[in-house]
Tab-separated table of C-alpha atoms in Angstrom:
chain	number	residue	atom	x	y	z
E	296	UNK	CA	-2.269	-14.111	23.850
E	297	UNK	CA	1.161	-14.892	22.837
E	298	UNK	CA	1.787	-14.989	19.295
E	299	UNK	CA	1.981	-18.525	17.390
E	300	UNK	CA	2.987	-17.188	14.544
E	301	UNK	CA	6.749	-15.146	15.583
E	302	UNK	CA	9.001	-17.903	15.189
E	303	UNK	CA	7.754	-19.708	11.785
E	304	UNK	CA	7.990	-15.725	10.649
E	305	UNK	CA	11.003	-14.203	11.921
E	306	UNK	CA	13.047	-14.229	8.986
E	307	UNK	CA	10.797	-11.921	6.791
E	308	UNK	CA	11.308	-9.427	9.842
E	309	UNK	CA	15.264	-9.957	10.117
E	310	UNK	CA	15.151	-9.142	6.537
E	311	UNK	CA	13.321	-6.376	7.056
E	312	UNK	CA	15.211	-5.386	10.437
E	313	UNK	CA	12.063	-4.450	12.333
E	314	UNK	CA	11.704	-5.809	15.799
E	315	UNK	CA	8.450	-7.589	15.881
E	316	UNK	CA	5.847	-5.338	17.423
E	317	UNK	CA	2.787	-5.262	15.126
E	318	UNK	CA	0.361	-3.347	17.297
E	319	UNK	CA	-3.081	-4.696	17.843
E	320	UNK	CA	-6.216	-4.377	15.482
E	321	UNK	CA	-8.980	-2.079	16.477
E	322	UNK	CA	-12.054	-4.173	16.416
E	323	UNK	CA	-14.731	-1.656	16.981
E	324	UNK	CA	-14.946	2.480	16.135
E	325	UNK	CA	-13.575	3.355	12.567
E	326	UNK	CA	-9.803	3.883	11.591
E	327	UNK	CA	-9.527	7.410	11.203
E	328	UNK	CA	-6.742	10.176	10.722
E	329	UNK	CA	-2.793	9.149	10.422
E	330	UNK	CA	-1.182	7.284	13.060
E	331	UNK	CA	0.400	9.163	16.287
E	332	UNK	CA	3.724	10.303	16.641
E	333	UNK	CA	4.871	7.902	18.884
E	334	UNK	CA	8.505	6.956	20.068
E	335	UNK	CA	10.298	9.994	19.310
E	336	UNK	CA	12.056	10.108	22.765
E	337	UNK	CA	13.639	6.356	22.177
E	338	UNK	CA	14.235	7.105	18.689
E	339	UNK	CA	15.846	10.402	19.744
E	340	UNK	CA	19.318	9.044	20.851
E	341	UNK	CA	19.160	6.064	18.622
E	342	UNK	CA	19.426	8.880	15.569
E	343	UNK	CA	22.296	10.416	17.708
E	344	UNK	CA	24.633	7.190	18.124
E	345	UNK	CA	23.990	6.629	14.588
E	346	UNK	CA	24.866	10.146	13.285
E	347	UNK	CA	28.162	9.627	15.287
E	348	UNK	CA	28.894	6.066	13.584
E	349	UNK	CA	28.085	7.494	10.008
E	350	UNK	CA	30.376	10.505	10.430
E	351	UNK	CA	33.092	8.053	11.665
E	352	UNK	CA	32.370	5.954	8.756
E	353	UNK	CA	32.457	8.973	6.283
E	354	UNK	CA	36.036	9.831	7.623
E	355	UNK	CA	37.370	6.646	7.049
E	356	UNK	CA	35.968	6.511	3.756
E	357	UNK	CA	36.904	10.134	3.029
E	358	UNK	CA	40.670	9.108	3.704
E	359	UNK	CA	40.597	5.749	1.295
E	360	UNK	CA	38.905	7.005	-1.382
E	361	UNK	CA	40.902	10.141	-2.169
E	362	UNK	CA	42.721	9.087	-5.055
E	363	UNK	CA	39.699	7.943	-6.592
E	364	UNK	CA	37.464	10.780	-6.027
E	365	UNK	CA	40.392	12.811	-7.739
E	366	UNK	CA	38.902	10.950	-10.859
E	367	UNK	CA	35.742	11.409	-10.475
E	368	UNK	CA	35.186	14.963	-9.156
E	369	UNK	CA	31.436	15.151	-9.988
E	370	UNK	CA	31.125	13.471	-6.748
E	371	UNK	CA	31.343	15.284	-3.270
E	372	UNK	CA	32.271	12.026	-1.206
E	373	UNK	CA	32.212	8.431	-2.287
E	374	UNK	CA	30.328	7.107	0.350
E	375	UNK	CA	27.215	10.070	0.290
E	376	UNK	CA	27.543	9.770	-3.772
E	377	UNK	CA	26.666	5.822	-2.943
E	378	UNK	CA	23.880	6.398	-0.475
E	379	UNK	CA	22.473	9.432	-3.014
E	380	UNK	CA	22.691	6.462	-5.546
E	381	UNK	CA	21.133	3.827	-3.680
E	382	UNK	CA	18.062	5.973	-2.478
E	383	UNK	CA	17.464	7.168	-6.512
E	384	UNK	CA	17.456	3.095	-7.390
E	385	UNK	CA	14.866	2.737	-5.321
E	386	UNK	CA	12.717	5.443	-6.341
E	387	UNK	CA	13.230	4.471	-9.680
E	388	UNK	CA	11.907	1.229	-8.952
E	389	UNK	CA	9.038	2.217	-7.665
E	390	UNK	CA	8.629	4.509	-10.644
E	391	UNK	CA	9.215	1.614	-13.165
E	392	UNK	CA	6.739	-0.042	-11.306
E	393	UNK	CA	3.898	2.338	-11.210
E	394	UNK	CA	4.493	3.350	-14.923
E	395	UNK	CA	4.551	-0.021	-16.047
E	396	UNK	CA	1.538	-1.099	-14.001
E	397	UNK	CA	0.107	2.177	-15.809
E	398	UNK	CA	1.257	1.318	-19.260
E	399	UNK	CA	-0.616	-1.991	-19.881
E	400	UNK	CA	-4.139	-0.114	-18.315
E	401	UNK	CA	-6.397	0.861	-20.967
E	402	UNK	CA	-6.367	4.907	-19.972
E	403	UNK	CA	-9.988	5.180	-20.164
E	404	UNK	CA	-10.787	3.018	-17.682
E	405	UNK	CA	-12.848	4.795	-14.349
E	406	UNK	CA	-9.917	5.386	-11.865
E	407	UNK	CA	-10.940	3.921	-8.337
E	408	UNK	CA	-8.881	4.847	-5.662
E	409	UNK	CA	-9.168	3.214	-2.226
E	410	UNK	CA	-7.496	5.426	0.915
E	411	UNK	CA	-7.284	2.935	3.385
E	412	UNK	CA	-5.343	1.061	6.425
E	413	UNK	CA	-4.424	-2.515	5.484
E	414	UNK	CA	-5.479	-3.904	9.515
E	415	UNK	CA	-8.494	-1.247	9.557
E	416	UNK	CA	-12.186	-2.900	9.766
E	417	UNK	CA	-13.423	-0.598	8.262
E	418	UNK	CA	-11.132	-0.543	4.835
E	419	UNK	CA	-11.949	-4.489	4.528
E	420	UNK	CA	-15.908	-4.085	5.205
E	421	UNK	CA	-15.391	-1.322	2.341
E	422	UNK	CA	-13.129	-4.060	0.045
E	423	UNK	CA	-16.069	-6.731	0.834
E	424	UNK	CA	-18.586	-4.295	-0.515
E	425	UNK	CA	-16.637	-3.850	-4.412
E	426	UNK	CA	-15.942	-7.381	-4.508
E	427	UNK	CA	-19.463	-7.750	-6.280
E	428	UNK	CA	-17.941	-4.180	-8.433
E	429	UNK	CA	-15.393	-6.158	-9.268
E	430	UNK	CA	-16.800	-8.845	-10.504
E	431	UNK	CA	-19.057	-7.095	-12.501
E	432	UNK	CA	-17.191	-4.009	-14.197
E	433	UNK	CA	-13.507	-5.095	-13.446
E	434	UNK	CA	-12.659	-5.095	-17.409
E	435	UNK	CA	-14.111	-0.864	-17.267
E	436	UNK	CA	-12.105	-0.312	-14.261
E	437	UNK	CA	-8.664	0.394	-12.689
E	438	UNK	CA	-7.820	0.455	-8.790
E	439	UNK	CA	-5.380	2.464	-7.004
E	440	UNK	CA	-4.376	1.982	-3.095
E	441	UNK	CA	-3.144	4.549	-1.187
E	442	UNK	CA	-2.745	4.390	2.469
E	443	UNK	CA	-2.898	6.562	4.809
E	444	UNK	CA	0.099	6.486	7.855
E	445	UNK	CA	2.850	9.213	8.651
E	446	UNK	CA	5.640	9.547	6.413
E	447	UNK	CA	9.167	8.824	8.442
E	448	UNK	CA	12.191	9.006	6.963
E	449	UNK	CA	13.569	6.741	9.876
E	450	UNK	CA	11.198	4.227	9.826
E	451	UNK	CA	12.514	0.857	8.222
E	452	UNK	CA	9.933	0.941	5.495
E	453	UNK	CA	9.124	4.782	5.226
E	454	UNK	CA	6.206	5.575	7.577
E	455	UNK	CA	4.725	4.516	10.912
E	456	UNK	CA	1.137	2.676	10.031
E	457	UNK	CA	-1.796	3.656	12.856
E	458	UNK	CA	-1.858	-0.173	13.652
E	459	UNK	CA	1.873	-0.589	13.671
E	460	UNK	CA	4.727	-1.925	12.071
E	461	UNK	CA	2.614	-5.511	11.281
E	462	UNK	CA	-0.014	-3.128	9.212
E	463	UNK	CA	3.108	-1.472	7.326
E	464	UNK	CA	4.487	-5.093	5.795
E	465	UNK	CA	0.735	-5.705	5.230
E	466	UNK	CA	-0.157	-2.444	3.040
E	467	UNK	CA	3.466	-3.269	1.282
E	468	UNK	CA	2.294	-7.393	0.383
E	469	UNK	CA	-1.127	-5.470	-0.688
E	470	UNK	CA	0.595	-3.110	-3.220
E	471	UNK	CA	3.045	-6.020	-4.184
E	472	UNK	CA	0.036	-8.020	-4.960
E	473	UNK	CA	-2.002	-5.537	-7.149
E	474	UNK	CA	1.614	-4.570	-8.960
E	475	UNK	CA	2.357	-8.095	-9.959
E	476	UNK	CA	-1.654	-9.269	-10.225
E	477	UNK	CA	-2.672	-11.604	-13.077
E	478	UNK	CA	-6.289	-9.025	-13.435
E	479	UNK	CA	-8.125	-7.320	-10.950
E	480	UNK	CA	-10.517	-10.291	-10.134
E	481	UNK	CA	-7.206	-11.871	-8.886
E	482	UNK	CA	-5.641	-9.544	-6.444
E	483	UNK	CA	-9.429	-9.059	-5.399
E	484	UNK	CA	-9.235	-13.082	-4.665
E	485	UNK	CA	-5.715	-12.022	-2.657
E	486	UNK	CA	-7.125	-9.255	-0.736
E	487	UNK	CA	-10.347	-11.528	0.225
E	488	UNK	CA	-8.191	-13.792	1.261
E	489	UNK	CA	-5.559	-11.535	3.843
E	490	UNK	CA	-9.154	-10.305	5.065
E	491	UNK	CA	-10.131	-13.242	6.267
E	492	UNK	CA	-7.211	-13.414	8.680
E	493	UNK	CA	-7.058	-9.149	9.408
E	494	UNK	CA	-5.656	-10.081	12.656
E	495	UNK	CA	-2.317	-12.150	10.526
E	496	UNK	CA	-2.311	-9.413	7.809
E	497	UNK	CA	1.354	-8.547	7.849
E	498	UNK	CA	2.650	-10.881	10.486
E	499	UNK	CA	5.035	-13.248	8.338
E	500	UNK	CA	4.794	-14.490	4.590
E	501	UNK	CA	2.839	-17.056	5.334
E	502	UNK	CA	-0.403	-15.731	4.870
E	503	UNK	CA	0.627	-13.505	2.497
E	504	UNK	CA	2.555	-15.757	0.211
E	505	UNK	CA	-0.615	-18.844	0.703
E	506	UNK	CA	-3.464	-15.782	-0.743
E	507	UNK	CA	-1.149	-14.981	-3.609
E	508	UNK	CA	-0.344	-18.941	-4.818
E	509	UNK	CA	-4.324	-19.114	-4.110
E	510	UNK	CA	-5.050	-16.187	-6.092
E	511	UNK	CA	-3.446	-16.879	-9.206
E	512	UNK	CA	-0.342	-14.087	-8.273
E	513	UNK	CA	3.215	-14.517	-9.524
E	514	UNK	CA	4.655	-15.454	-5.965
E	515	UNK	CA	8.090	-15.334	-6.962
E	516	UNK	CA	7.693	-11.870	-8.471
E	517	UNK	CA	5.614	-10.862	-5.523
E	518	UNK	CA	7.800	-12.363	-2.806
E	519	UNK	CA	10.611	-10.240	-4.061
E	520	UNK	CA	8.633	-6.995	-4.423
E	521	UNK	CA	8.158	-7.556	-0.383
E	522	UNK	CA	11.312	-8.134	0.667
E	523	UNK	CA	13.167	-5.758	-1.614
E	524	UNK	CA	13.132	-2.028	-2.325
E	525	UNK	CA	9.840	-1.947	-4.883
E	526	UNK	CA	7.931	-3.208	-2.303
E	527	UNK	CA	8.977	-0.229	0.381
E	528	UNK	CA	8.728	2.238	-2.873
E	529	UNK	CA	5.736	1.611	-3.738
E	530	UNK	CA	4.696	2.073	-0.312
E	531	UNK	CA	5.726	5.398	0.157
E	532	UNK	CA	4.591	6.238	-2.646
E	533	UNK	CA	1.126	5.391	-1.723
E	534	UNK	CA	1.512	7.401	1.152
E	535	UNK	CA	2.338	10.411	-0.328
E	536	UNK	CA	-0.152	9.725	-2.851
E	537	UNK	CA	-2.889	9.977	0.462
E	538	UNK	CA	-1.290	12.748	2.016
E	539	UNK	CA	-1.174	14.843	-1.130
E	540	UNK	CA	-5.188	14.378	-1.798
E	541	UNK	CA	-5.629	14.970	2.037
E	542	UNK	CA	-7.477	12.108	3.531
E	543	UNK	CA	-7.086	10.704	6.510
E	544	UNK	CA	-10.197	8.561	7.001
E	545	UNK	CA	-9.938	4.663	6.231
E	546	UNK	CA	-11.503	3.814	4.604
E	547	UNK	CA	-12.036	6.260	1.667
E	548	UNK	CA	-12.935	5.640	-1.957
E	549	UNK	CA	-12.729	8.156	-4.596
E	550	UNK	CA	-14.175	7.252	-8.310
E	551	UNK	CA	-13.226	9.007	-11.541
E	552	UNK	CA	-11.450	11.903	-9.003
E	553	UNK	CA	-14.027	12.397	-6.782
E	554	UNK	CA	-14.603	11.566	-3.563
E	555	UNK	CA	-17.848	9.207	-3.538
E	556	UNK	CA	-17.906	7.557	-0.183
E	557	UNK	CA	-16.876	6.626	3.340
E	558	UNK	CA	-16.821	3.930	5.762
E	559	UNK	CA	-15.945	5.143	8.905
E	560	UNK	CA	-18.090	2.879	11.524
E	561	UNK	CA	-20.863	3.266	9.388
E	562	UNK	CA	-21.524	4.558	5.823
E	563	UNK	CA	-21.377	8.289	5.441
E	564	UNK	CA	-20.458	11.444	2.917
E	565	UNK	CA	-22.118	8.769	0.241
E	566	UNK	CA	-24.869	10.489	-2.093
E	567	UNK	CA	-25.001	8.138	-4.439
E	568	UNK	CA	-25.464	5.415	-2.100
E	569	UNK	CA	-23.160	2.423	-1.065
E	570	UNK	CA	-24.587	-0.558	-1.842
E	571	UNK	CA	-22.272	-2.538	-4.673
E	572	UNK	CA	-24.622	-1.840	-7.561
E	573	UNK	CA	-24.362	2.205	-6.873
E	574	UNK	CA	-20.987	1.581	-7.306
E	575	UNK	CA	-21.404	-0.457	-10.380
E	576	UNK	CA	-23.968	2.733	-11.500
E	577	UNK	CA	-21.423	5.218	-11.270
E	578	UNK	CA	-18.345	3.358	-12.637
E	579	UNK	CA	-20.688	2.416	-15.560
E	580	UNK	CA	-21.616	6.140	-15.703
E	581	UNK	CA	-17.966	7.453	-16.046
E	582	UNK	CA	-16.659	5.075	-18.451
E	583	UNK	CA	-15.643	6.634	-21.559
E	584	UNK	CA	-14.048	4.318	-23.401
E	585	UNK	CA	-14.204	2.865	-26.804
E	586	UNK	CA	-14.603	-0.794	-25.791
E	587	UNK	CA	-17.827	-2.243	-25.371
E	588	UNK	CA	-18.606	-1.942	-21.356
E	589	UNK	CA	-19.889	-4.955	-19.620
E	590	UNK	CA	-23.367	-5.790	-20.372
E	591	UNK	CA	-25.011	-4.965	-16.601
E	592	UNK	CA	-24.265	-1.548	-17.902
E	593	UNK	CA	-27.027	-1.292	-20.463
E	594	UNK	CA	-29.029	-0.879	-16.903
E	595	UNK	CA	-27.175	2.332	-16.471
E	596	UNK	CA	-27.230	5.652	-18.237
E	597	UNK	CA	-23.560	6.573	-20.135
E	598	UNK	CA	-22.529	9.816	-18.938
E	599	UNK	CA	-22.753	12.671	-21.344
């Protein structure tokens, strides 16, 4: 069916400068492993022709700039010293925003960390399930996405997503949302809300932009985290975040540092069970902090 949405959308993806081919949502099986390396024949002359143009362009900028890179001979050429430059700005955004999303988290909070596919069933059947954790220990606990694609240095936003380029911008407006959330019960209101659409998630601000006014979220703060460089940092850092712990099943949840559970068509490698108040158990279990825990914790036993 053709696509309603493409034209009230286009200019997020102009901005971007991805061609609009999201890639359809599985609707049964699970989401498993990182995406397939797809493409690579197309995108193997499209790197050539654009290899050519950059050393052109580095020639011509080589010949301009040689009086000033006589005063400033720290630099090898000014045009690579200005792409080095740009990439580190970035980073560093995506740095300043994961420290500073750190910073104002009490650190003994239980770490939950969700490894997951933004378009997956499976991840949003496991984000249904801790909305009632949420609710209920969200003050003793602090979340963490990481998603699992393949890392691509020519991909517009840093990796090719299993569900395409549609479940990239989503995962991005995800980690946007959590950065620049007023508390966790209010990006948990955001990502109820892009679930309710899965098959939208990613396809245009719209839906993205409507969840976060509806949620409470900064908008203007989070509309320029996804369309600007934090947005795209913070996504591949995420990535690497998944690929360094090794997972490749959405979706995945690990609490405190260990791996507690899957959903993968069907609850498995869970031995403390699934249901939302195991969850709440275990969270209630790790927390170690000096603050009073919520008060459906005196049902629980404090770890030791």
């Amino acid at each position: 069916m053709a696509d309603t949405h493409t034209s009230m959308n286009e200019s997020r993806y102009l901005l971007h400068g991805i061609k609009v081919d999201g890639g359809d949502v599985e609707k049964t099986g699970g989401c498993p492993r990182s995406p397939r390396a797809g493409g690579r024949r197309r995108r193997g002359w499209m790197v050539v022709v654009g290899a050519i143009v950059v050393l052109a362009a580095l020639a011509v900028l080589a010949a301009i700039g040689g009086r000033h890179m006589a005063n400033h001979k720290d630099l090898d050429t000014p045009a690579a010293a200005g792409y080095q430059a740009g990439g580190a700005n970035e980073q560093e955004e995506g740095r300043e925003a994961t420290s500073s999303s750190s910073s104002i988290a009490d650190e003994k909070k239980v770490q939950v960390e969700f490894f997951v596919m933004s378009r997956c069933p499976d991840a949003v059947k496991m984000e249904q399930t801790f909305s009632r954790v949420v609710d209920a220990v969200h003050s003793i606990m602090e979340v963490q996405l990481s998603f699992i694609a393949r890392l691509d240095p020519n991909a517009t936003t840093g990796a090719v997503c299993k569900h395409g380029e549609y479940e990239c911008l989503g995962n991005i407006d995800e980690l946007c949302a959590l950065r620049h959330r007023l508390d966790l019960p209010s990006f948990w209101r955001f990502l109820g809300c892009v679930n309710s659409r899965v098959e939208d998630i990613g396809r245009g601000r719209d839906l993205a932009l409507r969840c976060a006014s509806a949620a409470g979220l900064d908008t203007a703060a989070f509309l320029a985290c996804t369309n600007q460089g934090e947005g795209r940092a913070l996504f591949r850092q995420s990535v690497e975040n998944a690929v360094f712990a090794g997972v490749e099943t959405s979706a995945t949840v690990f609490v405190a540092g260990k791996k507690r559970c899957v959903e993968d068509g069907g609850w498995r490698e869970c031995p403390g069970g699934y249901r939302p108040e195991d969850f709440i158990r275990d969270i209630c279990a790790a927390y170690k902090g000096s603050a009073p825990p919520p008060s459906i914790c005196a049902q629980y036993p404090r770890a030791v």
